[in-house]
Amino acid sequence: MLRQLYIRNFALIDELDMEFRPGFSVITGETGAGKSIILGAIGLLLGQRADMKTIKQGAEKCIVEAHFDLQRMGDGMERFFEENELDADLPDTIIRRELTATGKSRAFVNDVPVSLAVLKDLGERIIDVHSQHQNLLLGKHDFQLAVVDGVAADQPQLAAYRQIYAQWRQASRELEALREQIAQNRQNQDFMQFQFDELTAARLVDGEQEELEARSDTMEHAEEIKQSLYQADNALQGEATGIVAQLRTAAHALHGIERVFADAAEMAQRLDSAYIELKDVAAEVSASMDDVDFDPAELESVNSRLDRLYSLQKKYRVDSVAQLLDIRDDLGAKLNAIESGDELLADKEQTLQQLLAQCLQQGSALSQQRTKAARQIEQQMQQRLVALGMPHARFQIDISQVSEPTANGIDRVAFLFSANTSSALQPVSQVASGGEIARVMLALKAMAAGSDGPTIIFDEIDTGVSGKIAEQMAVIMAEMGACQRQVISITHLPQIAAMGTTHYKVWKEETPQGTTTHMAMLAQQQRIAEIAQMLSGSSVSEAAIANAKQLLNVSASSN
């Protein structure tokens, strides 16, 4: 429920802070007074695109903020806040939109910045703005199906169906991809076989290239390596100057004075450790001298193998033997797939048929629920349309099956309508007049109304109607508001204005600074004057005042 609306520097509004109440409220005002501006500000909170021209001239920033009580909207609202990582303060949820003259737009939910997509998602859950434009939805099959689903309360079954449908669509895509892949592979089979045989004949081994490159470098620098190893060996183990022998002599000398010079023991132990380490190094150097040898034939063989590996890498546009092995294995898998292609296709087709059967089974169960709900809707709509001044109107829901399952099931829903008994039933958007469509939409929304639904704002739904029909439309909206549903109607008709439990007026004021739009909640005497003016125009007569009082008394007794 919308509890409070604050607007600053938006269009013709300097500042507006308005409290809203539950039940059925009405908003009146002369044409051009600014009712559309109020709706435009609410539209910003619903995630609509911002037009920077709506910022009041001379202002740096525009702010629209609303407080909502969302406690009655159930677990779905709590899940929304959890999924979007927002703080859930359902008794006082604050939505704010800010526009700056520099072109920036920011949105907040409970002071947390959110994207327009999140804002739009939340807005669609908490406010339903019904305008003449929305009447065009009556011609949309998706909207008609959504109405039936809402009455059928089939969301769990629809979710189960969509899960199977998603699996069937995925299997269908995989089957098509497999068919294309097999067909393409068969066209390239000879070339793929040649490449596979070439890579297989190369007897590739992962890590081989690195070993060969190291071996090649060693042999190409064999003389240099042996010379350095000889110098190191001579320095370590030479007869006259060998470090190892001298280190051992030094250690023995220190061990000899351990008893008379205490510090010698620690130094001797350190020399012993160094001697052991250097002796091992000397042994490795000596062994390495024997291992390093220059063999021209081996070098040629190693370089020849490397040339082969480099050539293959260049040919296949890769940088390593590991990548060549991946290509070989992939070619092998594709060749195997060609050999077993028919078998793979048969398995995929069988899986697809099984999923299709499950999809159709779930869809059929869903269709039965929808058909049952459609009959209920037809019966209720017949009664409501009679009350709305169409005693001979007929409303029928035609449910037919589509040729292939869709994300919404296997049904195609069409709302059929006839304003009288002599005319054949046809799609409602094609045969109903503007006033008839407005009444049909009101009847549909009233039928689906509940205490846990969004706030409904009717924007001049009374266009094209008057008199008794307007009164009945007002009664229906009042009934919707009586079941703890917040309903707000922007109207030009006194019959509807009188039926509201709360009445707001929008008007313009000319000031030295320019034109400004205002909005206020009317007290009883102010309501009488406003409705009397709606009845008689600018010149309010005593008869109009008496008529206004009578309308308000009748409305009070009805409420």
Coordinates of C-alpha atoms in Angstrom, one line a residue:
M1 CA 0.0 0.0 0.0
L2 CA 1.2 3.5 -0.9
R3 CA 1.4 5.4 2.4
Q4 CA 3.2 8.6 1.5
L5 CA 4.4 10.4 -1.6
Y6 CA 7.0 13.2 -1.6
I7 CA 7.8 15.2 -4.8
R8 CA 10.2 18.1 -5.1
N9 CA 11.2 20.1 -8.2
F10 CA 9.3 17.8 -10.7
A11 CA 7.6 19.5 -13.6
L12 CA 5.2 22.2 -12.1
I13 CA 5.6 20.9 -8.6
D14 CA 7.8 22.8 -6.2
E15 CA 7.2 20.5 -3.3
L16 CA 4.5 18.1 -2.4
D17 CA 4.1 15.8 0.6
M18 CA 1.0 13.7 0.5
E19 CA -0.3 11.0 2.7
F20 CA -2.4 8.2 1.2
R21 CA -4.9 5.9 3.0
P22 CA -6.1 2.3 2.4
G23 CA -9.4 1.6 0.7
F24 CA -10.9 3.5 -2.3
S25 CA -9.5 7.0 -2.9
V26 CA -10.3 9.4 -5.8
I27 CA -8.2 12.2 -7.3
T28 CA -10.0 15.0 -9.2
G29 CA -9.1 18.2 -10.8
E30 CA -9.7 20.2 -14.0
T31 CA -8.1 19.1 -17.2
G32 CA -4.5 20.3 -17.3
A33 CA -4.3 20.8 -13.5
G34 CA -1.5 18.4 -13.1
K35 CA -3.0 14.9 -12.4
S36 CA -0.7 13.5 -15.2
I37 CA 2.3 15.1 -13.4
I38 CA 1.5 13.1 -10.3
L39 CA 1.3 9.9 -12.4
G40 CA 4.5 10.8 -14.1
A41 CA 6.3 11.1 -10.7
I42 CA 4.9 7.7 -9.7
G43 CA 6.1 6.4 -13.0
L44 CA 9.7 7.3 -12.1
L45 CA 9.4 5.2 -9.0
L46 CA 8.2 2.3 -11.2
G47 CA 11.5 2.4 -13.2
Q48 CA 10.3 4.4 -16.2
R49 CA 12.9 6.2 -18.2
A50 CA 13.6 9.7 -17.0
D51 CA 13.2 12.8 -19.1
M52 CA 15.6 15.5 -17.7
K53 CA 13.2 18.1 -19.1
T54 CA 10.8 17.2 -16.2
I55 CA 13.2 18.8 -13.7
K56 CA 11.6 22.1 -12.6
Q57 CA 13.3 24.9 -14.4
G58 CA 16.1 26.4 -12.4
A59 CA 16.4 23.4 -10.0
E60 CA 19.6 21.4 -9.7
K61 CA 17.9 18.2 -8.6
C62 CA 14.5 16.5 -8.7
I63 CA 13.4 14.0 -6.0
V64 CA 10.5 11.6 -5.9
E65 CA 10.1 9.4 -2.8
A66 CA 7.4 7.1 -1.6
H67 CA 6.8 5.1 1.5
F68 CA 5.0 1.7 1.1
D69 CA 3.6 -0.8 3.5
L70 CA 4.2 -4.2 1.9
Q71 CA 3.4 -6.5 4.9
R72 CA 0.3 -7.9 3.2
M73 CA 2.1 -8.9 0.0
G74 CA 3.3 -12.2 1.3
D75 CA 6.5 -14.3 1.1
G76 CA 7.1 -13.4 -2.6
M77 CA 8.0 -9.8 -1.5
E78 CA 10.5 -11.1 1.1
R79 CA 12.1 -13.3 -1.5
F80 CA 12.4 -10.4 -3.8
F81 CA 14.4 -8.4 -1.2
E82 CA 16.6 -11.5 -0.4
E83 CA 17.3 -12.2 -4.1
N84 CA 18.3 -8.6 -4.7
E85 CA 20.3 -8.3 -1.4
L86 CA 18.1 -5.5 -0.1
D87 CA 17.1 -4.7 3.5
A88 CA 13.5 -5.8 3.9
D89 CA 11.6 -3.2 6.0
L90 CA 8.1 -4.3 4.8
P91 CA 6.1 -2.0 7.1
D92 CA 8.0 1.0 5.7
T93 CA 9.7 0.4 2.4
I94 CA 11.1 3.6 1.0
I95 CA 11.7 4.0 -2.8
R96 CA 13.4 7.1 -4.0
R97 CA 14.4 8.4 -7.5
E98 CA 16.7 11.3 -8.0
L99 CA 17.3 13.2 -11.2
T100 CA 20.0 15.9 -11.6
A101 CA 20.1 18.8 -14.2
T102 CA 23.5 17.3 -15.4
G103 CA 21.6 14.2 -16.6
K104 CA 22.3 11.7 -13.8
S105 CA 19.6 9.4 -12.5
R106 CA 19.8 7.4 -9.3
A107 CA 17.4 5.0 -7.7
F108 CA 17.3 3.7 -4.1
V109 CA 15.3 1.1 -2.2
N110 CA 15.6 1.6 1.6
D111 CA 18.6 3.9 0.9
V112 CA 20.4 1.2 -1.0
P113 CA 21.3 2.1 -4.7
V114 CA 19.6 -0.2 -7.2
S115 CA 19.4 -0.5 -11.0
L116 CA 16.4 0.6 -13.0
A117 CA 15.8 -3.0 -13.8
V118 CA 15.4 -3.9 -10.1
L119 CA 13.3 -0.8 -9.5
K120 CA 11.0 -1.7 -12.4
D121 CA 10.7 -5.3 -11.1
L122 CA 9.7 -4.0 -7.7
G123 CA 7.4 -1.3 -9.1
E124 CA 5.4 -3.9 -11.1
R125 CA 4.8 -5.8 -7.9
I126 CA 3.5 -3.0 -5.8
I127 CA 1.6 -0.6 -8.1
D128 CA -0.6 -1.4 -11.0
V129 CA -1.3 1.7 -13.0
H130 CA -4.3 1.2 -15.3
S131 CA -4.6 3.8 -18.1
Q132 CA -6.4 3.9 -21.4
H133 CA -3.1 2.6 -22.9
Q134 CA -3.4 -0.5 -20.8
N135 CA -6.7 -1.3 -22.4
L136 CA -4.7 -2.3 -25.4
L137 CA -3.5 -5.3 -23.4
L138 CA -6.9 -6.9 -24.0
G139 CA -5.7 -7.6 -27.5
K140 CA -2.6 -9.4 -26.2
H141 CA -2.8 -13.2 -25.8
D142 CA -0.1 -13.2 -23.1
F143 CA -2.1 -10.8 -21.0
Q144 CA -5.3 -12.9 -21.5
L145 CA -3.4 -16.0 -20.5
A146 CA -2.0 -14.2 -17.4
V147 CA -5.5 -13.3 -16.3
V148 CA -6.6 -17.0 -16.6
D149 CA -3.5 -18.1 -14.7
G150 CA -4.1 -15.6 -12.0
V151 CA -7.6 -16.9 -11.4
A152 CA -6.5 -20.5 -11.7
A153 CA -3.7 -20.0 -9.1
D154 CA -1.6 -22.4 -11.1
Q155 CA 1.8 -20.9 -10.5
P156 CA 3.3 -24.1 -8.9
Q157 CA 2.0 -26.2 -11.9
L158 CA 3.3 -23.6 -14.3
A159 CA 6.7 -23.6 -12.7
A160 CA 6.8 -27.4 -12.9
Y161 CA 5.9 -27.3 -16.5
R162 CA 8.5 -24.6 -17.3
Q163 CA 11.2 -26.8 -15.7
I164 CA 10.4 -29.7 -18.1
Y165 CA 9.9 -27.3 -21.0
A166 CA 13.4 -25.8 -20.4
Q167 CA 14.9 -29.3 -20.4
W168 CA 13.1 -30.1 -23.7
R169 CA 14.3 -26.9 -25.3
Q170 CA 17.8 -27.6 -24.2
A171 CA 17.7 -31.2 -25.6
S172 CA 16.2 -29.8 -28.8
R173 CA 19.1 -27.4 -29.2
E174 CA 21.6 -30.1 -28.4
L175 CA 20.1 -32.4 -31.0
E176 CA 20.2 -29.7 -33.7
A177 CA 23.8 -28.9 -32.8
L178 CA 24.8 -32.6 -33.0
R179 CA 23.1 -32.9 -36.4
E180 CA 25.0 -29.9 -37.7
Q181 CA 28.3 -31.1 -36.2
I182 CA 27.9 -34.6 -37.7
A183 CA 27.0 -33.2 -41.1
Q184 CA 30.0 -30.8 -41.0
N185 CA 32.3 -33.6 -39.8
R186 CA 31.3 -35.9 -42.6
Q187 CA 32.0 -33.3 -45.2
N188 CA 35.5 -32.9 -43.7
Q189 CA 36.0 -36.5 -42.8
D190 CA 38.9 -37.2 -45.2
F191 CA 40.8 -34.2 -44.2
M192 CA 40.2 -34.8 -40.5
Q193 CA 41.5 -38.4 -41.0
F194 CA 44.6 -37.2 -42.7
Q195 CA 45.3 -34.7 -39.8
F196 CA 44.6 -37.4 -37.2
D197 CA 47.0 -39.9 -38.9
E198 CA 49.7 -37.2 -39.2
L199 CA 49.6 -36.3 -35.6
T200 CA 49.3 -40.0 -34.5
A201 CA 52.3 -40.9 -36.7
A202 CA 54.4 -38.1 -35.0
R203 CA 54.2 -40.1 -31.7
L204 CA 53.8 -37.0 -29.7
V205 CA 54.8 -37.1 -26.0
D206 CA 53.9 -34.3 -23.6
G207 CA 57.1 -32.7 -22.2
E208 CA 59.3 -34.2 -25.0
Q209 CA 60.0 -30.8 -26.6
E210 CA 61.4 -29.2 -23.4
E211 CA 63.7 -32.2 -22.9
L212 CA 64.9 -32.2 -26.5
E213 CA 65.6 -28.4 -26.4
A214 CA 67.6 -28.8 -23.2
R215 CA 69.6 -31.7 -24.7
S216 CA 70.3 -29.7 -27.9
D217 CA 71.5 -26.7 -25.9
T218 CA 73.8 -28.9 -23.9
M219 CA 75.4 -30.6 -26.9
E220 CA 75.8 -27.4 -28.8
H221 CA 77.8 -25.9 -25.9
A222 CA 79.5 -29.2 -24.9
E223 CA 83.1 -27.8 -25.2
E224 CA 82.3 -24.7 -23.2
I225 CA 80.5 -26.8 -20.5
K226 CA 83.3 -29.4 -20.2
Q227 CA 86.0 -26.6 -19.9
S228 CA 84.0 -25.0 -17.1
L229 CA 83.5 -28.3 -15.3
Y230 CA 87.2 -29.1 -15.6
Q231 CA 88.1 -25.8 -14.1
A232 CA 85.6 -26.3 -11.2
D233 CA 86.9 -29.9 -10.6
N234 CA 90.5 -28.7 -10.5
A235 CA 89.6 -26.0 -8.0
L236 CA 87.8 -28.4 -5.8
Q237 CA 90.0 -31.5 -6.0
G238 CA 93.4 -30.4 -7.5
E239 CA 96.4 -32.0 -5.9
A240 CA 98.1 -28.8 -4.9
T241 CA 95.3 -26.3 -4.6
G242 CA 92.1 -28.3 -4.2
I243 CA 89.7 -26.7 -1.8
V244 CA 88.3 -30.0 -0.5
A245 CA 91.7 -31.3 0.7
Q246 CA 92.6 -27.9 2.2
L247 CA 89.3 -27.7 4.0
R248 CA 89.9 -31.2 5.5
T249 CA 93.4 -30.1 6.7
A250 CA 92.0 -27.0 8.3
A251 CA 89.3 -29.1 10.1
H252 CA 91.9 -31.6 11.4
A253 CA 94.0 -28.7 12.7
L254 CA 91.1 -27.3 14.7
H255 CA 90.1 -30.7 16.1
G256 CA 93.7 -31.0 17.4
I257 CA 93.3 -28.0 19.7
E258 CA 89.8 -28.6 21.0
R259 CA 91.0 -29.6 24.5
V260 CA 93.0 -26.5 25.0
F261 CA 91.0 -24.0 23.0
A262 CA 87.2 -24.4 23.5
D263 CA 86.2 -22.1 20.5
A264 CA 88.0 -24.5 18.1
A265 CA 85.3 -27.2 18.6
E266 CA 82.5 -25.2 17.0
M267 CA 84.7 -23.9 14.2
A268 CA 85.9 -27.5 13.5
Q269 CA 82.3 -28.8 13.3
R270 CA 81.3 -26.0 10.9
L271 CA 84.3 -26.9 8.7
D272 CA 83.3 -30.6 8.8
S273 CA 79.8 -29.7 7.5
A274 CA 81.3 -27.5 4.7
Y275 CA 83.8 -30.3 3.9
I276 CA 80.9 -32.9 3.5
E277 CA 78.9 -30.4 1.3
L278 CA 81.9 -29.5 -0.9
K279 CA 82.9 -33.2 -1.3
D280 CA 79.4 -34.0 -2.6
V281 CA 79.5 -31.0 -5.0
A282 CA 83.0 -32.1 -6.2
A283 CA 81.7 -35.6 -6.9
E284 CA 78.8 -34.3 -8.9
V285 CA 81.1 -32.0 -11.0
S286 CA 83.4 -35.0 -11.7
A287 CA 80.5 -37.2 -12.7
S288 CA 79.0 -34.4 -15.0
M289 CA 82.3 -34.2 -16.8
D290 CA 81.8 -37.8 -17.9
D291 CA 78.2 -37.2 -18.9
V292 CA 78.8 -34.2 -21.2
D293 CA 79.9 -35.4 -24.6
F294 CA 79.4 -34.1 -28.1
D295 CA 77.9 -36.5 -30.5
P296 CA 77.2 -35.0 -33.9
A297 CA 74.8 -37.8 -34.9
E298 CA 72.7 -37.4 -31.7
L299 CA 72.6 -33.6 -32.1
E300 CA 71.4 -34.0 -35.7
S301 CA 68.7 -36.5 -34.5
V302 CA 67.6 -34.2 -31.7
N303 CA 67.4 -31.1 -33.9
S304 CA 65.6 -33.1 -36.6
R305 CA 63.0 -34.1 -34.1
L306 CA 62.6 -30.6 -32.9
D307 CA 62.2 -29.3 -36.4
R308 CA 59.4 -31.8 -36.9
L309 CA 57.6 -30.6 -33.7
Y310 CA 58.1 -26.9 -34.6
S311 CA 56.7 -27.6 -38.1
L312 CA 53.6 -29.3 -36.7
Q313 CA 53.0 -26.5 -34.3
K314 CA 53.3 -23.9 -37.1
K315 CA 51.0 -25.9 -39.3
Y316 CA 48.3 -26.2 -36.6
R317 CA 48.9 -22.7 -35.2
V318 CA 49.7 -23.8 -31.7
D319 CA 52.6 -23.2 -29.3
S320 CA 53.2 -26.6 -27.6
V321 CA 53.1 -30.4 -28.0
A322 CA 50.3 -30.4 -25.4
Q323 CA 48.1 -28.4 -27.7
L324 CA 48.9 -30.7 -30.6
L325 CA 47.8 -33.6 -28.5
D326 CA 44.6 -31.8 -27.7
I327 CA 44.0 -31.4 -31.5
R328 CA 44.7 -35.0 -32.1
D329 CA 42.3 -36.2 -29.4
D330 CA 39.6 -33.8 -30.6
L331 CA 40.0 -35.1 -34.1
G332 CA 39.8 -38.6 -32.8
A333 CA 36.6 -37.8 -30.9
K334 CA 35.0 -36.3 -34.0
L335 CA 36.0 -39.3 -36.2
N336 CA 34.5 -41.6 -33.6
A337 CA 31.4 -39.4 -33.5
I338 CA 31.1 -39.8 -37.3
E339 CA 31.3 -43.6 -36.9
S340 CA 28.7 -43.7 -34.2
G341 CA 26.8 -40.6 -35.4
D342 CA 23.5 -42.4 -36.2
E343 CA 23.6 -44.1 -32.8
L344 CA 24.2 -40.8 -31.0
L345 CA 21.4 -39.1 -33.0
A346 CA 19.0 -41.9 -32.1
D347 CA 19.8 -41.6 -28.4
K348 CA 19.3 -37.8 -28.5
E349 CA 16.0 -38.1 -30.5
Q350 CA 14.7 -40.7 -28.0
T351 CA 15.6 -38.4 -25.1
L352 CA 13.9 -35.5 -26.9
Q353 CA 10.7 -37.5 -27.4
Q354 CA 10.6 -38.5 -23.8
L355 CA 10.9 -34.9 -22.6
L356 CA 8.3 -33.8 -25.1
A357 CA 5.9 -36.4 -23.8
Q358 CA 6.5 -35.2 -20.2
C359 CA 6.1 -31.6 -21.4
L360 CA 2.8 -32.4 -23.1
Q361 CA 1.6 -34.3 -20.0
Q362 CA 2.4 -31.3 -17.7
G363 CA 0.9 -28.9 -20.2
S364 CA -2.3 -31.0 -20.4
A365 CA -2.7 -30.9 -16.7
L366 CA -2.1 -27.1 -16.7
S367 CA -4.6 -26.8 -19.6
Q368 CA -7.3 -28.5 -17.5
Q369 CA -6.8 -26.0 -14.6
R370 CA -7.0 -23.1 -17.1
T371 CA -10.2 -24.5 -18.6
K372 CA -11.8 -24.8 -15.2
A373 CA -10.7 -21.2 -14.3
A374 CA -12.0 -19.9 -17.7
R375 CA -15.5 -21.2 -17.0
Q376 CA -15.4 -19.4 -13.6
I377 CA -14.2 -16.2 -15.2
E378 CA -17.0 -16.4 -17.8
Q379 CA -19.6 -16.8 -15.2
Q380 CA -18.3 -13.9 -13.0
M381 CA -17.7 -11.6 -16.0
Q382 CA -21.3 -12.2 -17.2
Q383 CA -22.6 -11.0 -13.8
R384 CA -20.3 -8.0 -13.6
L385 CA -21.0 -6.9 -17.2
V386 CA -24.7 -6.9 -16.5
A387 CA -24.1 -4.7 -13.5
L388 CA -22.0 -2.4 -15.6
G389 CA -24.9 -1.7 -18.0
M390 CA -24.3 -4.4 -20.6
P391 CA -27.2 -6.9 -19.9
H392 CA -26.9 -8.6 -23.2
A393 CA -23.1 -8.8 -23.4
R394 CA -21.5 -12.1 -23.7
F395 CA -18.0 -12.9 -22.7
Q396 CA -16.3 -16.2 -23.5
I397 CA -12.7 -17.5 -23.2
D398 CA -11.6 -19.7 -26.0
I399 CA -8.7 -22.0 -25.2
S400 CA -7.0 -23.8 -28.1
Q401 CA -3.8 -25.8 -28.3
V402 CA -0.8 -24.5 -30.0
S403 CA 1.1 -26.6 -32.5
E404 CA 4.3 -26.7 -30.3
P405 CA 4.8 -26.2 -26.6
T406 CA 5.8 -22.7 -25.5
A407 CA 7.2 -21.3 -22.3
N408 CA 3.6 -20.6 -21.1
G409 CA 2.2 -24.0 -21.9
I410 CA 0.3 -25.6 -24.7
D411 CA -2.6 -23.2 -24.7
R412 CA -3.6 -20.2 -26.7
V413 CA -6.2 -18.0 -24.9
A414 CA -8.6 -15.6 -26.6
F415 CA -11.1 -13.4 -25.0
L416 CA -14.3 -13.3 -27.1
F417 CA -16.9 -10.6 -26.7
S418 CA -20.3 -9.5 -28.0
A419 CA -22.2 -6.5 -26.7
N420 CA -25.6 -8.1 -27.7
T421 CA -27.1 -11.4 -28.4
S422 CA -27.5 -10.9 -32.2
S423 CA -23.8 -10.4 -32.9
A424 CA -21.3 -13.3 -33.1
L425 CA -18.6 -13.6 -30.5
Q426 CA -15.3 -12.0 -31.7
P427 CA -12.0 -11.0 -30.2
V428 CA -12.8 -8.4 -27.6
S429 CA -10.2 -5.9 -28.9
Q430 CA -11.8 -6.0 -32.4
V431 CA -15.4 -5.4 -31.5
A432 CA -15.7 -3.6 -28.2
S433 CA -15.9 0.1 -28.0
G434 CA -13.6 2.2 -25.8
G435 CA -16.2 2.4 -23.0
E436 CA -17.0 -1.3 -23.3
I437 CA -13.3 -2.2 -23.1
A438 CA -12.9 0.0 -20.0
R439 CA -15.7 -1.8 -18.3
V440 CA -14.4 -5.3 -19.3
M441 CA -11.0 -4.4 -17.9
L442 CA -12.5 -3.1 -14.7
A443 CA -14.5 -6.3 -14.3
L444 CA -11.4 -8.4 -14.9
K445 CA -9.4 -6.5 -12.3
A446 CA -12.2 -6.5 -9.8
M447 CA -12.5 -10.3 -10.2
A448 CA -8.8 -10.7 -9.5
A449 CA -8.7 -8.2 -6.6
G450 CA -7.4 -9.4 -3.2
S451 CA -6.0 -8.0 -0.1
D452 CA -2.5 -9.1 -1.0
G453 CA -2.3 -7.4 -4.4
P454 CA -0.6 -4.2 -5.5
T455 CA -2.0 -0.8 -5.2
I456 CA -4.3 -0.2 -8.3
I457 CA -4.4 3.3 -9.8
F458 CA -7.1 3.8 -12.4
D459 CA -6.3 6.7 -14.7
E460 CA -9.6 7.9 -16.1
I461 CA -11.0 4.4 -16.6
D462 CA -14.4 6.2 -16.7
T463 CA -13.7 7.6 -20.2
G464 CA -16.7 7.1 -22.4
V465 CA -19.2 6.2 -19.6
S466 CA -21.6 8.3 -17.5
G467 CA -24.7 8.1 -15.3
K468 CA -25.7 4.7 -13.8
I469 CA -22.8 3.0 -15.5
A470 CA -20.3 5.4 -13.8
E471 CA -22.1 4.7 -10.5
Q472 CA -21.7 1.0 -10.9
M473 CA -18.0 1.3 -11.8
A474 CA -17.6 3.4 -8.7
V475 CA -19.3 0.7 -6.6
I476 CA -17.0 -2.0 -8.0
M477 CA -13.9 0.1 -7.3
A478 CA -15.2 0.8 -3.8
E479 CA -15.8 -3.0 -3.3
M480 CA -12.2 -3.6 -4.3
G481 CA -11.0 -1.1 -1.8
A482 CA -13.2 -2.5 0.9
C483 CA -11.3 -5.8 0.9
Q484 CA -8.1 -4.0 2.3
R485 CA -6.9 -3.4 -1.3
Q486 CA -5.7 0.2 -2.0
V487 CA -7.5 1.5 -5.0
I488 CA -7.0 5.0 -6.4
S489 CA -9.1 6.4 -9.2
I490 CA -8.3 9.6 -11.2
T491 CA -11.7 10.7 -12.5
H492 CA -13.7 13.4 -14.0
L493 CA -17.1 11.9 -13.0
P494 CA -18.8 13.1 -9.8
Q495 CA -20.5 9.7 -9.4
I496 CA -17.1 8.1 -9.0
A497 CA -15.6 11.0 -7.0
A498 CA -18.4 10.8 -4.4
M499 CA -17.9 7.1 -3.8
G500 CA -14.3 7.4 -2.6
T501 CA -13.5 7.1 1.1
T502 CA -10.7 9.7 0.6
H503 CA -10.8 12.5 -1.8
Y504 CA -7.8 14.4 -3.2
K505 CA -7.8 17.4 -5.4
V506 CA -5.1 18.6 -7.9
W507 CA -5.0 22.2 -9.0
K508 CA -2.7 24.8 -10.6
E509 CA -1.8 28.1 -9.2
E510 CA -0.3 31.1 -11.0
T511 CA 2.4 32.8 -9.0
P512 CA 4.9 35.5 -9.8
Q513 CA 7.5 32.7 -10.0
G514 CA 5.4 30.8 -12.5
T515 CA 2.7 28.1 -12.6
T516 CA 2.7 25.6 -9.7
T517 CA 0.7 22.4 -9.2
H518 CA -0.7 21.5 -5.8
M519 CA -2.5 18.5 -4.3
A520 CA -4.5 18.3 -1.1
M521 CA -6.8 15.9 0.8
L522 CA -10.3 17.4 0.9
A523 CA -12.5 17.7 4.0
Q524 CA -16.2 17.0 3.8
Q525 CA -17.3 20.6 3.0
Q526 CA -14.5 20.9 0.4
R527 CA -15.7 17.6 -1.2
I528 CA -19.2 19.0 -1.5
A529 CA -17.9 22.0 -3.3
E530 CA -15.6 20.0 -5.6
I531 CA -18.3 17.5 -6.6
A532 CA -20.8 20.3 -7.1
Q533 CA -18.4 22.0 -9.4
M534 CA -17.9 18.8 -11.3
L535 CA -21.7 18.6 -11.7
S536 CA -22.4 22.2 -12.8
G537 CA -19.1 23.6 -14.0
S538 CA -17.5 26.9 -12.9
S539 CA -20.9 28.4 -11.8
V540 CA -21.9 26.3 -8.8
S541 CA -25.7 26.3 -8.2
E542 CA -27.6 25.4 -5.0
A543 CA -29.0 22.5 -6.9
A544 CA -25.6 21.3 -7.7
I545 CA -24.6 21.5 -4.0
A546 CA -27.7 19.6 -3.0
N547 CA -27.0 17.0 -5.6
A548 CA -23.4 16.7 -4.4
K549 CA -24.6 16.2 -0.8
Q550 CA -27.0 13.6 -2.0
L551 CA -24.3 11.7 -3.9
L552 CA -22.0 11.8 -0.9
N553 CA -24.8 10.5 1.4
V554 CA -25.6 7.7 -1.0
S555 CA -21.9 6.8 -1.2
A556 CA -21.5 6.9 2.6
S557 CA -24.4 4.6 3.0
S558 CA -23.0 2.3 0.3
N559 CA -19.6 2.3 1.9

